[in-house]
PDB file of C-alpha atoms in Angstrom:
ATOM      1  CA  MET A  51     156.986  86.641 100.453  1.00 55.00           C
ATOM      2  CA  CYS A  52     159.673  83.579 101.855  1.00 63.00           C
ATOM      3  CA  SER A  53     162.831  84.010 103.042  1.00 57.00           C
ATOM      4  CA  GLY A  54     165.943  82.232 102.473  1.00 57.00           C
ATOM      5  CA  SER A  55     167.216  80.930 106.358  1.00 51.00           C
ATOM      6  CA  LYS A  56     169.820  84.216 106.352  1.00 47.00           C
ATOM      7  CA  ARG A  57     167.337  86.290 104.380  1.00 42.00           C
ATOM      8  CA  LYS A  58     165.073  89.469 105.983  1.00 45.00           C
ATOM      9  CA  VAL A  59     161.402  88.340 106.131  1.00 45.00           C
ATOM     10  CA  SER A  60     159.152  90.223 104.117  1.00 41.00           C
ATOM     11  CA  SER A  61     156.569  92.515 105.508  1.00 41.00           C
ATOM     12  CA  CYS A  62     153.582  91.647 102.687  1.00 40.00           C
ATOM     13  CA  GLY A  63     153.004  88.687 103.903  1.00 47.00           C
ATOM     14  CA  MET A  64     150.045  88.734 105.194  1.00 49.00           C
ATOM     15  CA  VAL A  65     147.219  88.758 102.354  1.00 50.00           C
ATOM     16  CA  MET A  66     143.553  89.839 104.130  1.00 50.00           C
ATOM     17  CA  GLU A  67     140.729  87.887 102.182  1.00 50.00           C
ATOM     18  CA  SER A  68     139.033  90.163 100.425  1.00 48.00           C
ATOM     19  CA  GLU A  69     143.120  91.021  98.444  1.00 47.00           C
ATOM     20  CA  VAL A  70     142.748  87.715  97.300  1.00 47.00           C
ATOM     21  CA  GLN A  71     140.740  88.234  94.119  1.00 48.00           C
ATOM     22  CA  ARG A  72     142.781  91.561  93.616  1.00 38.00           C
ATOM     23  CA  ILE A  73     145.706  89.527  93.626  1.00 44.00           C
ATOM     24  CA  GLY A  74     144.870  86.895  91.512  1.00 45.00           C
ATOM     25  CA  ALA A  75     146.271  83.880  94.244  1.00 44.00           C
ATOM     26  CA  ASP A  76     147.425  80.401  92.213  1.00 54.00           C
ATOM     27  CA  GLN A  77     144.566  77.832  92.599  1.00 61.00           C
ATOM     28  CA  SER A  78     147.583  75.453  91.846  1.00 63.00           C
ATOM     29  CA  SER A  79     149.809  76.291  94.812  1.00 69.00           C
ATOM     30  CA  SER A  80     147.074  75.692  97.429  1.00 87.00           C
ATOM     31  CA  LEU A  81     145.908  72.244  96.319  1.00 93.00           C
ATOM     32  CA  LEU A  82     150.046  71.100  97.741  1.00 95.00           C
ATOM     33  CA  LEU A  83     148.955  73.226 100.960  1.00 96.00           C
ATOM     34  CA  GLU A  84     145.492  71.360 101.009  1.00 96.00           C
ATOM     35  CA  LEU A  85     147.077  67.478 100.459  1.00 97.00           C
ATOM     36  CA  SER A  86     149.581  69.090 103.204  1.00 97.00           C
ATOM     37  CA  ALA A  87     147.088  69.696 106.165  1.00 97.00           C
ATOM     38  CA  THR A  88     145.604  66.116 105.291  1.00 97.00           C
ATOM     39  CA  ASN A  89     148.396  64.399 104.706  1.00 98.00           C
ATOM     40  CA  ASP A  90     146.998  62.794 101.622  1.00 98.00           C
ATOM     41  CA  LEU A  91     150.624  61.130 100.494  1.00 98.00           C
ATOM     42  CA  ASN A  92     149.902  59.827  97.391  1.00 98.00           C
ATOM     43  CA  GLY A  93     147.803  63.189  96.056  1.00 97.00           C
ATOM     44  CA  PHE A  94     150.500  64.586  96.881  1.00 97.00           C
ATOM     45  CA  LYS A  95     153.112  62.704  95.172  1.00 97.00           C
ATOM     46  CA  ASN A  96     150.748  62.636  92.509  1.00 96.00           C
ATOM     47  CA  ALA A  97     150.745  66.714  92.204  1.00 95.00           C
ATOM     48  CA  VAL A  98     154.659  66.844  91.883  1.00 95.00           C
ATOM     49  CA  GLU A  99     155.668  63.495  90.407  1.00 95.00           C
ATOM     50  CA  GLU A 100     153.065  63.677  88.017  1.00 96.00           C
ATOM     51  CA  GLU A 101     151.442  67.411  87.591  1.00 94.00           C
ATOM     52  CA  GLY A 102     155.069  68.895  88.270  1.00 93.00           C
ATOM     53  CA  HIS A 103     153.651  70.625  91.522  1.00 93.00           C
ATOM     54  CA  ASP A 104     157.281  72.300  93.520  1.00 93.00           C
ATOM     55  CA  VAL A 105     157.822  70.353  96.753  1.00 94.00           C
ATOM     56  CA  ASP A 106     158.464  73.943  97.847  1.00 93.00           C
ATOM     57  CA  GLU A 107     155.810  75.958  96.514  1.00 92.00           C
ATOM     58  CA  VAL A 108     154.495  79.014  98.337  1.00 93.00           C
ATOM     59  CA  GLY A 109     150.474  79.075  98.949  1.00 94.00           C
ATOM     60  CA  LEU A 110     148.437  81.272 100.593  1.00 94.00           C
ATOM     61  CA  TRP A 111     146.850  78.863 103.527  1.00 94.00           C
ATOM     62  CA  TYR A 112     143.695  80.982 105.639  1.00 92.00           C
ATOM     63  CA  GLY A 113     144.644  80.357 109.839  1.00 87.00           C
ATOM     64  CA  ARG A 114     145.794  81.960 112.569  1.00 82.00           C
ATOM     65  CA  ARG A 115     148.916  83.678 112.483  1.00 81.00           C
ATOM     66  CA  VAL A 116     152.142  81.894 114.274  1.00 80.00           C
ATOM     67  CA  GLY A 117     152.235  83.727 118.055  1.00 74.00           C
ATOM     68  CA  SER A 118     148.732  85.416 117.255  1.00 77.00           C
ATOM     69  CA  LYS A 119     144.943  84.839 117.345  1.00 81.00           C
ATOM     70  CA  LYS A 120     144.548  86.772 114.299  1.00 83.00           C
ATOM     71  CA  MET A 121     143.368  85.253 111.065  1.00 89.00           C
ATOM     72  CA  GLY A 122     144.302  85.711 108.002  1.00 89.00           C
ATOM     73  CA  PHE A 123     145.903  84.693 104.526  1.00 92.00           C
ATOM     74  CA  GLU A 124     149.340  83.514 105.510  1.00 92.00           C
ATOM     75  CA  GLU A 125     152.089  82.793 102.540  1.00 94.00           C
ATOM     76  CA  ARG A 126     152.758  79.014 103.149  1.00 95.00           C
ATOM     77  CA  THR A 127     155.245  75.882 102.322  1.00 96.00           C
ATOM     78  CA  PRO A 128     153.412  72.008 101.823  1.00 97.00           C
ATOM     79  CA  LEU A 129     156.463  71.531 104.474  1.00 98.00           C
ATOM     80  CA  MET A 130     155.033  74.291 107.193  1.00 97.00           C
ATOM     81  CA  ILE A 131     151.543  73.249 106.467  1.00 97.00           C
ATOM     82  CA  ALA A 132     152.548  69.728 107.222  1.00 98.00           C
ATOM     83  CA  ALA A 133     154.220  70.349 109.819  1.00 97.00           C
ATOM     84  CA  MET A 134     151.578  72.382 111.576  1.00 95.00           C
ATOM     85  CA  PHE A 135     149.098  69.413 111.175  1.00 96.00           C
ATOM     86  CA  GLY A 136     150.821  66.489 112.394  1.00 95.00           C
ATOM     87  CA  SER A 137     151.372  65.345 108.553  1.00 98.00           C
ATOM     88  CA  VAL A 138     154.328  62.685 108.981  1.00 98.00           C
ATOM     89  CA  ASP A 139     154.018  61.256 105.734  1.00 98.00           C
ATOM     90  CA  ILE A 140     153.600  64.088 103.928  1.00 98.00           C
ATOM     91  CA  LEU A 141     156.802  65.769 106.471  1.00 97.00           C
ATOM     92  CA  LYS A 142     159.324  62.865 105.482  1.00 98.00           C
ATOM     93  CA  TYR A 143     158.126  62.802 101.957  1.00 98.00           C
ATOM     94  CA  ILE A 144     159.418  66.253 101.181  1.00 97.00           C
ATOM     95  CA  LEU A 145     162.257  66.066 102.924  1.00 97.00           C
ATOM     96  CA  GLN A 146     163.499  62.776 101.583  1.00 96.00           C
ATOM     97  CA  LYS A 147     163.485  64.901  98.771  1.00 92.00           C
ATOM     98  CA  GLY A 148     165.922  67.146  99.515  1.00 88.00           C
ATOM     99  CA  SER A 149     165.132  70.026  98.133  1.00 88.00           C
ATOM    100  CA  VAL A 150     163.714  72.052 100.646  1.00 95.00           C
ATOM    101  CA  ASP A 151     165.181  74.694 103.164  1.00 96.00           C
ATOM    102  CA  VAL A 152     163.717  73.666 106.319  1.00 96.00           C
ATOM    103  CA  ASN A 153     164.470  77.071 107.270  1.00 97.00           C
ATOM    104  CA  ARG A 154     162.747  79.486 105.208  1.00 96.00           C
ATOM    105  CA  ALA A 155     160.284  81.813 106.483  1.00 96.00           C
ATOM    106  CA  CYS A 156     157.547  83.307 104.940  1.00 92.00           C
ATOM    107  CA  GLY A 157     154.299  85.224 105.921  1.00 91.00           C
ATOM    108  CA  SER A 158     154.476  88.497 107.638  1.00 90.00           C
ATOM    109  CA  ASP A 159     154.236  86.290 111.384  1.00 91.00           C
ATOM    110  CA  GLY A 160     158.166  85.358 109.547  1.00 94.00           C
ATOM    111  CA  ALA A 161     157.162  81.593 110.439  1.00 95.00           C
ATOM    112  CA  THR A 162     159.091  78.560 109.589  1.00 97.00           C
ATOM    113  CA  ALA A 163     158.396  75.124 109.675  1.00 97.00           C
ATOM    114  CA  LEU A 164     159.280  74.497 112.890  1.00 95.00           C
ATOM    115  CA  HIS A 165     157.630  77.669 114.553  1.00 95.00           C
ATOM    116  CA  CYS A 166     154.500  76.046 112.720  1.00 95.00           C
ATOM    117  CA  ALA A 167     154.899  72.531 114.358  1.00 93.00           C
ATOM    118  CA  ALA A 168     155.757  73.694 118.316  1.00 91.00           C
ATOM    119  CA  ALA A 169     152.200  76.058 117.095  1.00 90.00           C
ATOM    120  CA  GLY A 170     150.457  74.093 115.363  1.00 89.00           C
ATOM    121  CA  GLY A 171     149.042  71.501 118.616  1.00 84.00           C
ATOM    122  CA  SER A 172     149.545  68.471 116.525  1.00 88.00           C
ATOM    123  CA  SER A 173     149.334  65.285 118.411  1.00 86.00           C
ATOM    124  CA  LEU A 174     152.031  64.528 116.492  1.00 90.00           C
ATOM    125  CA  SER A 175     154.705  67.636 116.547  1.00 86.00           C
ATOM    126  CA  HIS A 176     156.943  65.897 119.240  1.00 87.00           C
ATOM    127  CA  GLU A 177     158.164  63.748 115.916  1.00 92.00           C
ATOM    128  CA  VAL A 178     157.353  66.304 113.385  1.00 94.00           C
ATOM    129  CA  ILE A 179     159.807  68.043 115.068  1.00 93.00           C
ATOM    130  CA  LYS A 180     162.187  65.941 116.153  1.00 93.00           C
ATOM    131  CA  LEU A 181     162.427  65.108 112.161  1.00 96.00           C
ATOM    132  CA  LEU A 182     162.977  68.576 111.166  1.00 96.00           C
ATOM    133  CA  VAL A 183     165.548  68.905 113.798  1.00 94.00           C
ATOM    134  CA  ASP A 184     167.701  65.860 112.643  1.00 94.00           C
ATOM    135  CA  SER A 185     167.399  68.002 109.025  1.00 95.00           C
ATOM    136  CA  SER A 186     169.355  70.640 110.609  1.00 94.00           C
ATOM    137  CA  ALA A 187     165.893  73.251 111.483  1.00 95.00           C
ATOM    138  CA  ASP A 188     167.200  75.728 113.352  1.00 95.00           C
ATOM    139  CA  VAL A 189     165.603  75.629 117.112  1.00 92.00           C
ATOM    140  CA  ASN A 190     167.170  79.629 117.836  1.00 93.00           C
ATOM    141  CA  GLN A 191     165.454  81.076 114.780  1.00 95.00           C
ATOM    142  CA  VAL A 192     163.434  83.859 115.664  1.00 95.00           C
ATOM    143  CA  ASP A 193     159.945  85.057 113.648  1.00 94.00           C
ATOM    144  CA  ALA A 194     159.255  88.565 112.796  1.00 93.00           C
ATOM    145  CA  ASN A 195     158.051  89.244 116.303  1.00 91.00           C
ATOM    146  CA  ARG A 196     161.195  87.424 117.898  1.00 94.00           C
ATOM    147  CA  ASN A 197     159.707  84.855 119.026  1.00 92.00           C
ATOM    148  CA  ARG A 198     162.003  81.196 119.001  1.00 92.00           C
ATOM    149  CA  PRO A 199     159.648  77.931 118.000  1.00 92.00           C
ATOM    150  CA  GLY A 200     159.616  76.944 122.001  1.00 87.00           C
ATOM    151  CA  ASP A 201     158.359  80.740 122.666  1.00 88.00           C
ATOM    152  CA  VAL A 202     154.592  79.638 120.703  1.00 87.00           C
ATOM    153  CA  ILE A 203     153.820  76.396 121.765  1.00 83.00           C
ATOM    154  CA  ALA A 204     150.201  75.738 122.020  1.00 78.00           C
ATOM    155  CA  PRO A 205     148.941  76.063 125.007  1.00 70.00           C
ATOM    156  CA  CYS A 206     146.712  72.620 124.772  1.00 63.00           C
ATOM    157  CA  PHE A 207     149.628  71.055 122.930  1.00 50.00           C
ATOM    158  CA  GLY A 208     149.891  66.986 123.371  1.00 52.00           C
ATOM    159  CA  SER A 209     147.747  64.671 125.289  1.00 57.00           C
ATOM    160  CA  SER A 210     149.790  64.564 127.703  1.00 66.00           C
ATOM    161  CA  LYS A 211     152.602  66.465 130.118  1.00 69.00           C
ATOM    162  CA  LEU A 212     154.954  64.415 128.796  1.00 64.00           C
ATOM    163  CA  GLU A 213     154.928  65.336 125.343  1.00 69.00           C
ATOM    164  CA  ARG A 214     154.564  68.905 125.776  1.00 66.00           C
ATOM    165  CA  LYS A 215     157.802  68.273 128.217  1.00 72.00           C
ATOM    166  CA  MET A 216     159.568  66.567 124.859  1.00 71.00           C
ATOM    167  CA  VAL A 217     158.932  69.397 122.832  1.00 73.00           C
ATOM    168  CA  GLU A 218     160.162  71.912 125.257  1.00 71.00           C
ATOM    169  CA  ILE A 219     163.480  70.328 125.386  1.00 77.00           C
ATOM    170  CA  MET A 220     163.883  69.719 121.672  1.00 74.00           C
ATOM    171  CA  LEU A 221     162.896  73.170 120.926  1.00 77.00           C
ATOM    172  CA  GLY A 222     164.383  74.991 124.671  1.00 76.00           C
ATOM    173  CA  LYS A 223     167.513  73.389 124.256  1.00 47.00           C
ATOM    174  CA  GLY A 224     167.774  71.552 120.838  1.00 44.00           C
ATOM    175  CA  VAL A 225     168.328  68.682 122.292  1.00 44.00           C
ATOM    176  CA  ILE A 226     166.883  65.720 120.949  1.00 44.00           C
ATOM    177  CA  VAL A 227     165.044  63.244 123.183  1.00 42.00           C
ATOM    178  CA  ASP A 228     165.845  59.616 122.521  1.00 44.00           C
ATOM    179  CA  GLU A 229     162.160  57.292 121.867  1.00 45.00           C
ATOM    180  CA  ALA A 230     164.000  54.052 123.704  1.00 40.00           C
ATOM    181  CA  CYS A 231     163.965  56.297 126.738  1.00 38.00           C
ATOM    182  CA  LEU A 232     160.009  56.735 126.363  1.00 42.00           C
ATOM    183  CA  PRO A 233     156.955  54.623 127.160  1.00 41.00           C
ATOM    184  CA  SER A 234     155.603  53.123 123.493  1.00 44.00           C
ATOM    185  CA  ASP A 235     152.308  54.790 123.894  1.00 45.00           C
ATOM    186  CA  HIS A 236     153.763  58.147 123.845  1.00 42.00           C
ATOM    187  CA  LEU A 237     155.218  58.346 120.849  1.00 43.00           C
ATOM    188  CA  GLY A 238     152.298  58.174 118.480  1.00 44.00           C
ATOM    189  CA  HIS A 239     152.751  55.111 116.678  1.00 40.00           C
TER     190      HIS A 239
END
């Protein structure tokens, strides 16, 4: 179960693969997660604006738990999946809608979009993290394991030491790095 930024995370968020059929997981909620992972903005907009999907609906996502090597189904929102995969177009669209809590925690791991961005290790994670922090994401919010987003940065993060350092600064101290100070080949544009 997901919670707002102030609520305690439910411990029932992780679902084993064998339980998916028993629960009757809604396939439609997985659609937005798939579109978020692939940064399919046209498909995502269509699903939201034409088909009536909620940009903040929770679906089950199979993958590695944030801060763990364990695999399983976890509750995730489109914002979290876009953050994890570096889907900047989807992330900007969701944030501009203004109807999501960027500090929402989901799954048994209590991950937020910022945790997902740090743990995902996308080459665009630094841009995603900047967008989230600029949208009031809390760099000090802890997950169910008491980890802050800065504690779960992917070991193979980014293609350069500069990008990793940039992420560490943004998450460790909540400082926004001025992009004008960085070489343009490190901005992911």
